[in-house]
XYZ file of C-alpha atoms in Angstrom:
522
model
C 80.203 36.094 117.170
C 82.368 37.293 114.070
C 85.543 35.340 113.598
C 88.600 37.796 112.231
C 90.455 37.127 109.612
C 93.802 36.116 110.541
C 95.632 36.567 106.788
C 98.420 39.396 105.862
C 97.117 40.164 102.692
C 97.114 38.760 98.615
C 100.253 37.306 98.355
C 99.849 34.992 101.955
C 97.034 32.717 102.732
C 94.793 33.176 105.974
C 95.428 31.190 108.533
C 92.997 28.454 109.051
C 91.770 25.771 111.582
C 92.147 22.156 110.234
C 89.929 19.507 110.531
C 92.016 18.312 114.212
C 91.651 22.456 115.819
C 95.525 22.757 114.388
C 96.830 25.422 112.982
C 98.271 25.888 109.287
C 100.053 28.736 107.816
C 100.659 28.816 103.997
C 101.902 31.239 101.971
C 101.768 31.554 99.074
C 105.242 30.942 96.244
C 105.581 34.735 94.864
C 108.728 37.135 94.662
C 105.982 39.809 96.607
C 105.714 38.805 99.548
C 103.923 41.829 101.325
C 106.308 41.709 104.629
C 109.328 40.525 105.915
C 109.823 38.512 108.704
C 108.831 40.136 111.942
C 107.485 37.194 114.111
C 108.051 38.708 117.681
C 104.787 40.966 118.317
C 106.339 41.655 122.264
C 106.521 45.132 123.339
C 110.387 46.455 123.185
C 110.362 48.992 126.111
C 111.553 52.654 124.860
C 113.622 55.185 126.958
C 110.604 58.155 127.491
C 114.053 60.774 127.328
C 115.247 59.267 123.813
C 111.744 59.929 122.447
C 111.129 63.196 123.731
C 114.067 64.574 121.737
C 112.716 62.517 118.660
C 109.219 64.180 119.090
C 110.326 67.832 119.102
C 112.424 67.326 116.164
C 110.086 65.867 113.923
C 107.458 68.102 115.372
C 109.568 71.266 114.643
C 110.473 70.095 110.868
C 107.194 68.484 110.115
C 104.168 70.628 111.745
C 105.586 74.258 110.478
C 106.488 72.627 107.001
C 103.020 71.147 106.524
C 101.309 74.109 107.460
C 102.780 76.296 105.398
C 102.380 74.055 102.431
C 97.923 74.308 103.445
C 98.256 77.721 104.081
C 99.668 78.379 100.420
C 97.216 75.818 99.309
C 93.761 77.240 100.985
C 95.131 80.709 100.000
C 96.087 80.175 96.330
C 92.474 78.261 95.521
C 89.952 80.291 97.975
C 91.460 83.722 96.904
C 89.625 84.131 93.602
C 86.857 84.852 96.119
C 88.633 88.409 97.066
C 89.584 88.641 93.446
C 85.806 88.440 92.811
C 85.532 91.302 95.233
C 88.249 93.224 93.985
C 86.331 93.479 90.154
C 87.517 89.968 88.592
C 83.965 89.264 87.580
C 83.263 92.499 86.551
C 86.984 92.915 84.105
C 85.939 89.409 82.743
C 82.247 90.019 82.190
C 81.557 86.696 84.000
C 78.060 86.275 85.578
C 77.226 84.445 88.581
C 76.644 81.369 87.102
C 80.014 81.868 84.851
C 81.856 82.739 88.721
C 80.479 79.069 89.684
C 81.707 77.317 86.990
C 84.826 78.406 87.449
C 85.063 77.579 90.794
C 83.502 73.926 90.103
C 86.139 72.982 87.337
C 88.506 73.485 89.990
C 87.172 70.364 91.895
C 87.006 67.865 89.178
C 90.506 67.428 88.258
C 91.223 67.888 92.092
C 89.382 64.939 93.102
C 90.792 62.347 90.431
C 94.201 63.574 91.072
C 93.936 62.650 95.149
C 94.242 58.897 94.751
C 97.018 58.612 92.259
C 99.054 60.920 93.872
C 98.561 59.214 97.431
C 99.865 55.959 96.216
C 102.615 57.646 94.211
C 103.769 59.176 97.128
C 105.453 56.033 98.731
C 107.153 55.098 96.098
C 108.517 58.396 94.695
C 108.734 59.821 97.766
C 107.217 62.519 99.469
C 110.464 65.027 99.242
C 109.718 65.136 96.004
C 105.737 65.077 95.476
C 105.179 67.503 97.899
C 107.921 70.738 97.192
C 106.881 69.605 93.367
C 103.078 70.454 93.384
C 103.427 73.207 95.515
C 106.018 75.254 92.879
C 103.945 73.789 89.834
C 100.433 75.386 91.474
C 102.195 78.647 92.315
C 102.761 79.016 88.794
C 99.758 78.486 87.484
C 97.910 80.631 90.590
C 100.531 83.502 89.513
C 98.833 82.909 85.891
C 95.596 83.474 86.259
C 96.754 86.968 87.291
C 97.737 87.282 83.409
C 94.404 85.990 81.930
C 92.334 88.680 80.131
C 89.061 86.268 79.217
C 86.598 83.839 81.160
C 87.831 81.155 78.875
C 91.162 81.569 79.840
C 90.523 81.517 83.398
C 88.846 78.507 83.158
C 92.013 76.785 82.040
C 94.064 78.408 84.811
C 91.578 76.877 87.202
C 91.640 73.416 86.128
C 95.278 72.978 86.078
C 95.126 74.464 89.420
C 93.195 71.198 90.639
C 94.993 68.897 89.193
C 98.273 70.456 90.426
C 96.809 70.633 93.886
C 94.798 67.636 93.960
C 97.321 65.390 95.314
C 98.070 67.827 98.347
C 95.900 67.675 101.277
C 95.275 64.025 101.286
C 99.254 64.134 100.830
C 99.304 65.746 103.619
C 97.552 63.742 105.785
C 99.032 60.653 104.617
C 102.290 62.072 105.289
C 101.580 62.881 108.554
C 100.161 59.879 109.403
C 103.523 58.316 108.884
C 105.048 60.419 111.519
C 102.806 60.770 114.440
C 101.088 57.847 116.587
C 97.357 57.585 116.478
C 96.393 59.477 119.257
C 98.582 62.238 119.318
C 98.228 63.597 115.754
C 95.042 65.535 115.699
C 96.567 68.436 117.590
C 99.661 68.354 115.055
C 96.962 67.978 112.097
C 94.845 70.630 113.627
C 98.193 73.379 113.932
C 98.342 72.210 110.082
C 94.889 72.491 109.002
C 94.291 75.996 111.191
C 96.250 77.243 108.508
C 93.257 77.250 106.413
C 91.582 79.718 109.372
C 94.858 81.772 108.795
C 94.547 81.362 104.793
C 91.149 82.934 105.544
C 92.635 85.705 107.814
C 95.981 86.722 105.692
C 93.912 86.397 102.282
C 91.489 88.645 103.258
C 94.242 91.536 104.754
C 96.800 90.341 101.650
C 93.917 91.187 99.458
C 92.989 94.862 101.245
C 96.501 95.559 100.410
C 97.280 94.003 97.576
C 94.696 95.539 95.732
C 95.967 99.053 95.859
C 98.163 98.062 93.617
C 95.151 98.567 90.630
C 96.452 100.281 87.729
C 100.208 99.713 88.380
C 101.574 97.888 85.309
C 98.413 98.267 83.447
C 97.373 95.744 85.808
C 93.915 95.770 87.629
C 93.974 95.040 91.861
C 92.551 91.304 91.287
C 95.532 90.498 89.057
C 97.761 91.709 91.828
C 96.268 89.615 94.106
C 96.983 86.219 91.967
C 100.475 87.549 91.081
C 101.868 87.963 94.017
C 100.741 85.162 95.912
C 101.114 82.799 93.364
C 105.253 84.085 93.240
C 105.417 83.354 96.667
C 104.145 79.699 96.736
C 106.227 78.915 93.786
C 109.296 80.570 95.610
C 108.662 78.607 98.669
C 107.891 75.337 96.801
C 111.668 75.321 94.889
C 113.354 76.497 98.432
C 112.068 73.625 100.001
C 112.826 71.200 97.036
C 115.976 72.321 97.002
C 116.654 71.866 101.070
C 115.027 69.005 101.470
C 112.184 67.580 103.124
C 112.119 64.166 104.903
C 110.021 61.116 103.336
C 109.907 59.388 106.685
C 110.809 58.271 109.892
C 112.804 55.595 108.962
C 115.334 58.307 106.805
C 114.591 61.444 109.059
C 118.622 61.699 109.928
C 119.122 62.690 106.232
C 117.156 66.223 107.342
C 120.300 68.620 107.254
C 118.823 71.007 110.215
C 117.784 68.716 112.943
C 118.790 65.076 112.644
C 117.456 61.963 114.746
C 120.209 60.118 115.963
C 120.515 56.173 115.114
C 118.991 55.548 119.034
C 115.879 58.026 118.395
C 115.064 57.263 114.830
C 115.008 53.256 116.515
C 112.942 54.214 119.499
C 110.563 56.287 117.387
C 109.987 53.930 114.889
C 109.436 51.310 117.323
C 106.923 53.195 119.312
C 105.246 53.938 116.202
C 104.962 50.084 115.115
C 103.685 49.617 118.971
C 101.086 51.870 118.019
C 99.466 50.123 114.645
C 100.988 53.719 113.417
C 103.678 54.114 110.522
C 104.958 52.453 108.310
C 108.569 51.405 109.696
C 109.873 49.028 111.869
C 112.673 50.333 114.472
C 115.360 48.892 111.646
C 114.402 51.870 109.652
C 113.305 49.213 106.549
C 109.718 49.507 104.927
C 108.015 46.192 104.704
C 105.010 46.807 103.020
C 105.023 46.894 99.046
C 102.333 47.693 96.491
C 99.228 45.686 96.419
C 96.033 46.339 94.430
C 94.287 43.577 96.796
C 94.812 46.400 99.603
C 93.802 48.931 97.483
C 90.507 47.394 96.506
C 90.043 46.479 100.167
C 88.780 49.908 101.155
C 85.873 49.911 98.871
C 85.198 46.338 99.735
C 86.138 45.419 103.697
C 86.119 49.323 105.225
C 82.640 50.189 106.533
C 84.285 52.868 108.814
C 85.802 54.772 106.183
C 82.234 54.919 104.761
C 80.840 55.739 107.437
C 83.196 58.756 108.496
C 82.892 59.595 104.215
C 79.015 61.166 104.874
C 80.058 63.095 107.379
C 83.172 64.121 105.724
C 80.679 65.138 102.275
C 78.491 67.273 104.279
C 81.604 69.049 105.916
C 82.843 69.786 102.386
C 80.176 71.601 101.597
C 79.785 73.956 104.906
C 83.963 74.272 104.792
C 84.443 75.066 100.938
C 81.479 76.929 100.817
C 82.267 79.154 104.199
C 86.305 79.291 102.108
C 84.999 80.681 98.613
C 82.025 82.599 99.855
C 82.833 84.415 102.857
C 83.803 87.333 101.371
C 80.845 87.414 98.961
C 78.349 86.732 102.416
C 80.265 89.514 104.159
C 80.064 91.851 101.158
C 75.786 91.419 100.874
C 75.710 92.857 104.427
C 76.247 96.121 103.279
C 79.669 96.534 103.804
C 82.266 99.092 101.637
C 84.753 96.716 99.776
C 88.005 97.145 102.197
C 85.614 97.051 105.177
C 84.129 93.725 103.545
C 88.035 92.458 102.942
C 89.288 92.786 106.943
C 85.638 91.913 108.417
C 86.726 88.364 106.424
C 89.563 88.416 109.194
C 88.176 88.068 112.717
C 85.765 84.910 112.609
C 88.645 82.752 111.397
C 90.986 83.941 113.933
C 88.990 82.615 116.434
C 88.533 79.596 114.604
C 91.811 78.809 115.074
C 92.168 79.087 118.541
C 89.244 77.517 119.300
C 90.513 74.235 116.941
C 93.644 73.636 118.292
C 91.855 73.112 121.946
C 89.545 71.238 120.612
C 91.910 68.734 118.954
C 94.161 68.567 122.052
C 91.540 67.275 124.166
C 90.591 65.101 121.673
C 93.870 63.641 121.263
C 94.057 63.535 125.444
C 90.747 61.664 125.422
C 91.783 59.963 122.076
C 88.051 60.524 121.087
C 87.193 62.192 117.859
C 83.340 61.619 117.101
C 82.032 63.381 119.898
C 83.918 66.786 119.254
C 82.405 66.472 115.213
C 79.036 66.263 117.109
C 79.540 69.390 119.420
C 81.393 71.393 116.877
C 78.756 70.784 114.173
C 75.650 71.780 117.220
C 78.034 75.357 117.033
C 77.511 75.317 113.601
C 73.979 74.798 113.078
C 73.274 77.235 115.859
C 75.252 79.898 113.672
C 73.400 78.738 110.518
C 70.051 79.351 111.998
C 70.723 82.652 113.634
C 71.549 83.545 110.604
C 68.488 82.434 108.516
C 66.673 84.332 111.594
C 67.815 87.823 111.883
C 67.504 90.972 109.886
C 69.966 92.774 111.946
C 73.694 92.477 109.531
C 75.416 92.781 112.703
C 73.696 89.636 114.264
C 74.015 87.926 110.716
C 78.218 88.677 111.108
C 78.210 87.294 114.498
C 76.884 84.336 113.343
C 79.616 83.617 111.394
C 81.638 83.685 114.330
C 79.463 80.248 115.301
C 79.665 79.016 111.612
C 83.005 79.114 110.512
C 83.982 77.850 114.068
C 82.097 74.970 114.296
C 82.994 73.943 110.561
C 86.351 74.307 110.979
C 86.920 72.617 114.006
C 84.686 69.604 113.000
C 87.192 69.330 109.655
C 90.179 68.027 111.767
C 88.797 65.694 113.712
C 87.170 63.813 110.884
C 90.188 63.882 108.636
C 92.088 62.264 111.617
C 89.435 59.542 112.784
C 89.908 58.695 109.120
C 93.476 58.460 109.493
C 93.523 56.837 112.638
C 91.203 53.649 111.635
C 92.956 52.330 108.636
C 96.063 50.307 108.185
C 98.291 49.018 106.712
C 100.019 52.264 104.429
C 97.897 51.196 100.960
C 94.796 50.986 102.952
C 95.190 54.035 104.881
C 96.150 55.938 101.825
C 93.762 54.577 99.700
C 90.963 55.699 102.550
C 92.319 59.121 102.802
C 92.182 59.995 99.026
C 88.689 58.160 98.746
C 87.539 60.494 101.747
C 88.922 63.445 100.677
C 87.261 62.583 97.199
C 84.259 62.531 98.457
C 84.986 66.199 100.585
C 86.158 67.898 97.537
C 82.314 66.427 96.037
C 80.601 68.452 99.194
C 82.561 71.272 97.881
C 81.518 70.946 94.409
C 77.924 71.627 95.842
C 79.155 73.870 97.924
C 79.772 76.756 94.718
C 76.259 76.401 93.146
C 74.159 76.967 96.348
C 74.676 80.734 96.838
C 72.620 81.880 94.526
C 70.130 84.109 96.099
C 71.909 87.236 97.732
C 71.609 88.911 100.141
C 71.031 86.648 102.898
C 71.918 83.297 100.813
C 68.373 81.636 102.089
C 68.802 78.511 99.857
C 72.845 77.874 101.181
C 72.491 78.604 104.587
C 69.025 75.868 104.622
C 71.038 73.571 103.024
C 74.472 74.383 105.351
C 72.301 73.944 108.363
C 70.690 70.304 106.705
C 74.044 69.571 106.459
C 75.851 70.149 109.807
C 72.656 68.892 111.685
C 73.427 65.388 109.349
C 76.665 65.600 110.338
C 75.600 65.409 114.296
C 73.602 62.352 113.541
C 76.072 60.218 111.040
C 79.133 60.715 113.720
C 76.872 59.574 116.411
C 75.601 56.938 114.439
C 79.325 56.150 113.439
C 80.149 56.556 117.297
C 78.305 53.262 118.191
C 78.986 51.235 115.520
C 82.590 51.566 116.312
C 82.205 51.146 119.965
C 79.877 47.591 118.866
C 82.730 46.200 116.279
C 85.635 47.218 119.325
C 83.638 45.007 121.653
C 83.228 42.080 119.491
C 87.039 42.146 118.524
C 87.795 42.092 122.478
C 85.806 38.639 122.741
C 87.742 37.647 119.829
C 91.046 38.401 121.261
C 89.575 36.860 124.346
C 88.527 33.103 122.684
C 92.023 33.214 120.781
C 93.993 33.683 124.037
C 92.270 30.707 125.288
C 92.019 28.749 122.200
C 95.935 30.097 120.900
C 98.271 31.949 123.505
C 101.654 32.885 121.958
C 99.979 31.794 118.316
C 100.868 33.352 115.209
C 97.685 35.336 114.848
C 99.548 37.792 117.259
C 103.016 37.967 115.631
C 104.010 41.449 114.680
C 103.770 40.112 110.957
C 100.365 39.635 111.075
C 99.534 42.568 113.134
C 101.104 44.840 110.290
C 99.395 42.467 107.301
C 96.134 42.918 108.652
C 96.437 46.291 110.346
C 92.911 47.281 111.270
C 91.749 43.670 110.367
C 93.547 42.324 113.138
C 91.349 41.319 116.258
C 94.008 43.729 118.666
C 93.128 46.770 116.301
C 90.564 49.107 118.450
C 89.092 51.602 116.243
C 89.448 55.164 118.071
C 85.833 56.611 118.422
């Protein structure tokens, strides 16, 4: 049977047996030591009433702020899709394979921007990251609205990456510092619907908007980047300038809702109680910057890899389904504003349909087995479509498609989330799966090449969710086989070492998931 590892991390030595069966703790003689001292790993018993009002307050700051940050997000880089529509390609004599290009320079800066700005994050502070890309995107997205060559919308579209880069997996992170493991998927998935929304409003912005062809000199597709670009950068400075909280621990500094000094303890504590957070009830962060934790995740994290295939293949059905939807719609035979509002409906019920599925996920704190049913929807929608002639059929099936993908995309970006500690870790395994995402979608924009019915995309859509079914069931096991042995390993130490340091609360947040009292979530 595997042994655990019983160390906190770089800057402490594991704890070992000696020759005799005694134990011996040594640290290590550096200025960085990775925690302070937390020794009592005993459950402190927290008033259900205090941390009720704690929940709806950070629920009613966090969730709405979030989404709205995605929503701007998924609108400002899936809308050159309904630009596209509007006569973008045809004003800037782009082809398809010039429309592609654009869209895959996009992804490149976006993915080497995730992981810097993840571990920035803590240490700046999210108050500031956050409100900061958001305004600096809007500008450029308001840009491109200006450009009057190819070349100059290629520009727009890389510094639109690296601006947004940082954001989702910013996102999650952040969120992960806020909500316990099992009850943040259904707070995630109100965030991440937004992108069902983004597909809904951007599609009905962009019928409207693009009446506004001519005005200024200006044709509809610039319109469309104007405007919504001046509203994210609008609603990036207004929530600079308000405020946004970086954490738990300093939550009371909000100015609408504060926590008071008995909830912000309680909720921190529940969240330590939880292997969630990254606070103690004092309020004081413990954990500081460590490239040993960093490199740890490529090294000592086989269920990050593991959820990362699954999280590739869903990048290419989501990013594809965000930048093309219009385009599929549109080779149906649809007139242009018909085209723009028939975008609309299939993501509506997309985001009904994923915030039940991630509250019964978070009620049966199961995530694997919702990617496998929500990815069967999707392949079922992928093949109808390959199947039928009939454009009405082909538009239902999108119902299935977009669905399925988008209800799968939650519950993968919170297993993630949910199986990785301490903070470095965790955000080091959200950037590096969100990385690999953002690769899926850099497939995603060079497989619809054959119009009308997109043969080649929807094969390869339908590879993809069906690999999805069988990596998350694969992934399902595994999990459930590495929970077991760390039972028996808990087990043996009890035995061997009841009260022992292996279970003080300083070990339990140096390991994090290392620790033998860590159960993955499946």
């Amino acid at each position: 049977m595997q042994s655990f590892p019983l160390a906190v991390t770089s800057d402490v030595q594991p704890v070992s047996e000696s020759g005799d069966g005694g134990l011996q703790k040594h640290f290590a003689s550096s200025r960085e030591d990775i925690y302070l001292e937390k020794e009592s790993a005993s459950s402190v018993e927290i008033d259900p009433n205090v941390m009720r009002s704690a929940q709806w307050k950070v629920d009613i700051v966090v969730v709405p702020l979030v989404a709205m940050y995605y929503l701007l997000s998924f609108i400002d880089r899936s809308n050159i899709g309904n630009a596209r529509i509007a006569g973008l390609q045809t004003s800037l004599e782009m082809t398809n394979h010039d429309f592609s290009t654009a869209l895959t320079i996009t992804y490149v800066p976006y993915i080497l921007m995730e992981l810097p700005m993840n571990l920035l994050m803590k240490r700046i502070g999210a108050n500031y990251t956050l409100p900061l890309m958001v305004t600096l995107w809007g500008v450029v997205t308001a840009c491109q609205g200006a450009v009057k060559s190819y070349n100059g919308l290629l520009a727009c579209r890389f510094f639109l990456g690296a601006l947004e880069g940082g954001l989702f997996p910013g996102i999650v992170l952040y969120m992960s510092s806020f909500y316990k493991r099992h009850e943040l998927q259904v707070r995630f998935a109100m965030m991440f619907s937004a992108t069902s929304l983004a597909g809904a409003f951007s599609g009905l912005l962009a019928a409207g908007i693009e009446n506004m062809d001519g005005i200024r000199g200006l044709p509809g597709w610039a319109w469309i980047f104007i405007l919504e670009g001046l509203f994210t950068t609008l609603f990036g400075l207004v929530t600079f300038l308000v405020g946004i909280p970086s954490s738990p621990a300093n939550f009371p500094n909000n100015r609408f809702l504060k926590l008071t000094p008995l909830e912000q303890a309680a909720y921190c504590e529940a969240l330590t109680q939880d292997w969630s957070g990254d606070a103690d009830a004092d309020g004081q962060e413990h954990e500081v910057f460590s490239w040993k934790e960093v490199s740890s995740v490529f090294t000592d994290a086989a269920q990050v890899w593991l959820v990362c295939v699954p999280l590739f293949f869903n990048g290419v059905t989501l990013f594809g389904l965000a930048n093309f939807t219009p385009t599929i719609v549109g080779a149906l035979k649809f007139n242009e504003t018909q085209t723009q509002l028939l975008t609309v409906p299939p993501y509506v019920c997309s985001f009904v349909i994923s915030i039940l599925c991630s509250y019964l996920c978070d009620k049966y704190k199961q995530r694997g087995i919702m990617v496998v049913g929500a990815s069967l929807v999707a392949s079922v929608g992928y093949a109808i479509f390959l199947g039928s002639t009939n454009k009405h059929v082909a538009y239902f099936s999108l119902f299935l498609q977009i669905t399925g993908v988008y209800s799968a995309a939650p519950c993968l970006s919170v297993w993630n989330a949910n199986n990785v500690q301490p903070h470095y870790r965790r955000a080091t395994s959200i950037a590096l799966a969100f990385g690999v995402t953002s690769s899926g979608g850099i497939l995603s924009t060079w497989i619809f090449v054959d119009p009308p019915r997109f043969h080649i995309a929807t094969s390869i859509n339908l590879a993809s969710a069906l690999t999805m079914v069988a990596v998350s069931a694969i992934t399902i096991f595994y999990l459930s086989h590495v929970n077991k042995r760390k039972r028996e390993e808990v087990a043996r130490l009890e035995r061997e070492m009841p009260n022992g340091e292996w279970d003080s609360r300083r070990e339990r947040r140096g390991l994090g998931d290392r620790h033998p009292r860590f159960e993955y979530t499946l």
